[in-house]
């Protein structure tokens, strides 16, 4: 079985630009969560989606948005990038009892 | 506010030297506690889920235990390949995982 996949692996953007990150959950999982992990810290919750509906939102500005598609894949969009948005962005696929994480997308904002 | 605290921040052990990592949390309706292993630049790898006080789970050299206010990850006779950051996360029943800052474990050959 394929695990959680994320694309792209790495991304370099300039301040003020916009970025879209993509995630495909484990087959059969209907819920996807997004987390931001800054170097040296634990992941911070951004969004959770279940059956295309937003189920939870963390303490992030409105520049962050997400959506989930009928095939349960998801996109995270960040507008007006700031230097502080540089981080590892993680997607988690939620099963009955736990969340499985993808390899992440490393975003660098210059 | 729901909080998760891990200690120590970093731990260096000789190969074969057993020890424990701690995860404490504010007691407010814990629905589940999770342990993950994370290698540098990679996503967290799921290890264990614990749901109730007194529960224990084991996997190879790792054993996780849970009380009403903290969890321990015991590592027995560790090997260099056990070197990683170990993350603890709690589901407080609000549709998200709240993570600690992790313990960076280094096993010296």
mmCIF file of N, CA and C in Angstrom, chain A residues 35 37 40-43 45 48 55-56 88 90 97-103 106, chain B residues 34 36 38 41-44 46 49 51 87 94-102:
data_model
loop_
_atom_site.group_PDB
_atom_site.id
_atom_site.type_symbol
_atom_site.label_atom_id
_atom_site.label_comp_id
_atom_site.label_asym_id
_atom_site.label_seq_id
_atom_site.Cartn_x
_atom_site.Cartn_y
_atom_site.Cartn_z
ATOM 1 N N UNK A 35 0.028 20.313 8.830
ATOM 2 C CA UNK A 35 0.821 20.822 9.938
ATOM 3 C C UNK A 35 2.018 21.596 9.388
ATOM 4 N N UNK A 37 5.916 22.661 10.495
ATOM 5 C CA UNK A 37 6.979 22.368 11.458
ATOM 6 C C UNK A 37 8.171 23.266 11.184
ATOM 7 N N UNK A 40 13.401 22.686 14.776
ATOM 8 C CA UNK A 40 13.599 22.609 16.217
ATOM 9 C C UNK A 40 12.316 22.581 17.033
ATOM 10 N N UNK A 41 11.174 22.642 16.364
ATOM 11 C CA UNK A 41 9.879 22.637 17.047
ATOM 12 C C UNK A 41 9.052 21.429 16.624
ATOM 13 N N UNK A 42 7.994 21.144 17.411
ATOM 14 C CA UNK A 42 7.055 20.122 16.997
ATOM 15 C C UNK A 42 6.097 20.676 15.951
ATOM 16 N N UNK A 43 5.446 19.800 15.187
ATOM 17 C CA UNK A 43 4.475 20.262 14.197
ATOM 18 C C UNK A 43 3.329 21.047 14.843
ATOM 19 N N UNK A 45 -0.599 22.433 14.175
ATOM 20 C CA UNK A 45 -1.795 22.138 13.390
ATOM 21 C C UNK A 45 -2.261 23.354 12.599
ATOM 22 N N UNK A 48 -7.747 20.620 9.345
ATOM 23 C CA UNK A 48 -8.175 19.258 9.122
ATOM 24 C C UNK A 48 -9.397 19.273 8.208
ATOM 25 N N UNK A 55 -12.889 20.574 9.209
ATOM 26 C CA UNK A 55 -13.296 20.114 10.542
ATOM 27 C C UNK A 55 -12.558 20.853 11.655
ATOM 28 N N UNK A 56 -11.447 21.470 11.303
ATOM 29 C CA UNK A 56 -10.687 22.183 12.320
ATOM 30 C C UNK A 56 -9.708 23.131 11.683
ATOM 31 N N UNK A 88 8.870 23.082 7.242
ATOM 32 C CA UNK A 88 8.478 21.795 6.652
ATOM 33 C C UNK A 88 6.966 21.673 6.806
ATOM 34 N N UNK A 90 3.730 19.438 6.591
ATOM 35 C CA UNK A 90 3.412 18.018 6.689
ATOM 36 C C UNK A 90 1.930 17.776 6.475
ATOM 37 N N UNK A 97 -7.517 5.123 14.124
ATOM 38 C CA UNK A 97 -6.942 5.310 15.449
ATOM 39 C C UNK A 97 -5.739 6.236 15.488
ATOM 40 N N UNK A 98 -5.165 6.569 14.338
ATOM 41 C CA UNK A 98 -3.956 7.386 14.368
ATOM 42 C C UNK A 98 -3.785 8.153 13.070
ATOM 43 N N UNK A 99 -2.827 9.093 13.099
ATOM 44 C CA UNK A 99 -2.507 9.874 11.917
ATOM 45 C C UNK A 99 -1.137 9.449 11.388
ATOM 46 N N UNK A 100 -1.086 9.222 10.077
ATOM 47 C CA UNK A 100 0.159 8.859 9.411
ATOM 48 C C UNK A 100 0.618 10.048 8.584
ATOM 49 N N UNK A 101 1.891 10.378 8.731
ATOM 50 C CA UNK A 101 2.416 11.561 8.073
ATOM 51 C C UNK A 101 3.130 11.230 6.769
ATOM 52 N N UNK A 102 3.080 12.185 5.855
ATOM 53 C CA UNK A 102 3.855 12.102 4.630
ATOM 54 C C UNK A 102 5.261 12.611 4.862
ATOM 55 N N UNK A 103 6.081 12.614 3.792
ATOM 56 C CA UNK A 103 7.484 13.026 3.921
ATOM 57 C C UNK A 103 7.661 14.533 4.074
ATOM 58 N N UNK A 106 9.448 20.862 1.979
ATOM 59 C CA UNK A 106 10.315 21.876 2.581
ATOM 60 C C UNK A 106 10.154 23.158 1.789
ATOM 61 N N UNK B 34 0.061 9.872 21.342
ATOM 62 C CA UNK B 34 0.779 9.263 20.226
ATOM 63 C C UNK B 34 2.272 9.526 20.367
ATOM 64 N N UNK B 36 5.802 9.429 18.022
ATOM 65 C CA UNK B 36 6.344 9.375 16.670
ATOM 66 C C UNK B 36 7.862 9.455 16.753
ATOM 67 N N UNK B 38 11.064 10.870 14.360
ATOM 68 C CA UNK B 38 11.329 11.699 13.184
ATOM 69 C C UNK B 38 12.824 11.784 12.923
ATOM 70 N N UNK B 41 14.753 16.068 8.450
ATOM 71 C CA UNK B 41 14.223 16.397 7.138
ATOM 72 C C UNK B 41 13.122 15.489 6.641
ATOM 73 N N UNK B 42 12.643 14.584 7.481
ATOM 74 C CA UNK B 42 11.597 13.634 7.063
ATOM 75 C C UNK B 42 10.335 13.814 7.902
ATOM 76 N N UNK B 43 9.244 13.193 7.440
ATOM 77 C CA UNK B 43 8.012 13.251 8.190
ATOM 78 C C UNK B 43 8.049 12.326 9.389
ATOM 79 N N UNK B 44 7.246 12.607 10.412
ATOM 80 C CA UNK B 44 7.183 11.741 11.587
ATOM 81 C C UNK B 44 6.680 10.346 11.227
ATOM 82 N N UNK B 46 4.959 6.958 12.635
ATOM 83 C CA UNK B 46 4.110 6.524 13.751
ATOM 84 C C UNK B 46 4.730 5.355 14.502
ATOM 85 N N UNK B 49 0.072 4.325 19.819
ATOM 86 C CA UNK B 49 -1.060 5.082 20.337
ATOM 87 C C UNK B 49 -1.432 4.492 21.693
ATOM 88 N N UNK B 51 -4.369 5.008 24.954
ATOM 89 C CA UNK B 51 -5.665 5.629 25.178
ATOM 90 C C UNK B 51 -6.044 5.798 26.640
ATOM 91 N N UNK B 87 8.865 12.401 19.094
ATOM 92 C CA UNK B 87 7.798 13.377 19.310
ATOM 93 C C UNK B 87 6.620 12.721 20.017
ATOM 94 N N UNK B 94 -10.232 17.657 20.001
ATOM 95 C CA UNK B 94 -10.616 18.853 19.248
ATOM 96 C C UNK B 94 -10.143 18.782 17.796
ATOM 97 N N UNK B 95 -10.100 17.581 17.247
ATOM 98 C CA UNK B 95 -9.829 17.355 15.824
ATOM 99 C C UNK B 95 -8.406 17.682 15.410
ATOM 100 N N UNK B 96 -7.468 17.758 16.349
ATOM 101 C CA UNK B 96 -6.087 18.023 15.972
ATOM 102 C C UNK B 96 -5.157 17.342 16.964
ATOM 103 N N UNK B 97 -3.898 17.188 16.541
ATOM 104 C CA UNK B 97 -2.861 16.701 17.449
ATOM 105 C C UNK B 97 -2.069 17.892 17.961
ATOM 106 N N UNK B 98 -1.844 17.931 19.269
ATOM 107 C CA UNK B 98 -0.973 18.934 19.871
ATOM 108 C C UNK B 98 0.342 18.260 20.210
ATOM 109 N N UNK B 99 1.426 18.757 19.615
ATOM 110 C CA UNK B 99 2.742 18.142 19.749
ATOM 111 C C UNK B 99 3.583 18.820 20.809
ATOM 112 N N UNK B 100 4.485 18.042 21.420
ATOM 113 C CA UNK B 100 5.570 18.603 22.183
ATOM 114 C C UNK B 100 6.697 18.991 21.244
ATOM 115 N N UNK B 101 7.767 19.531 21.820
ATOM 116 C CA UNK B 101 8.889 19.982 20.985
ATOM 117 C C UNK B 101 9.868 18.861 20.684
ATOM 118 N N UNK B 102 9.670 17.694 21.291
ATOM 119 C CA UNK B 102 10.488 16.536 20.957
ATOM 120 C C UNK B 102 11.710 16.362 21.847
#
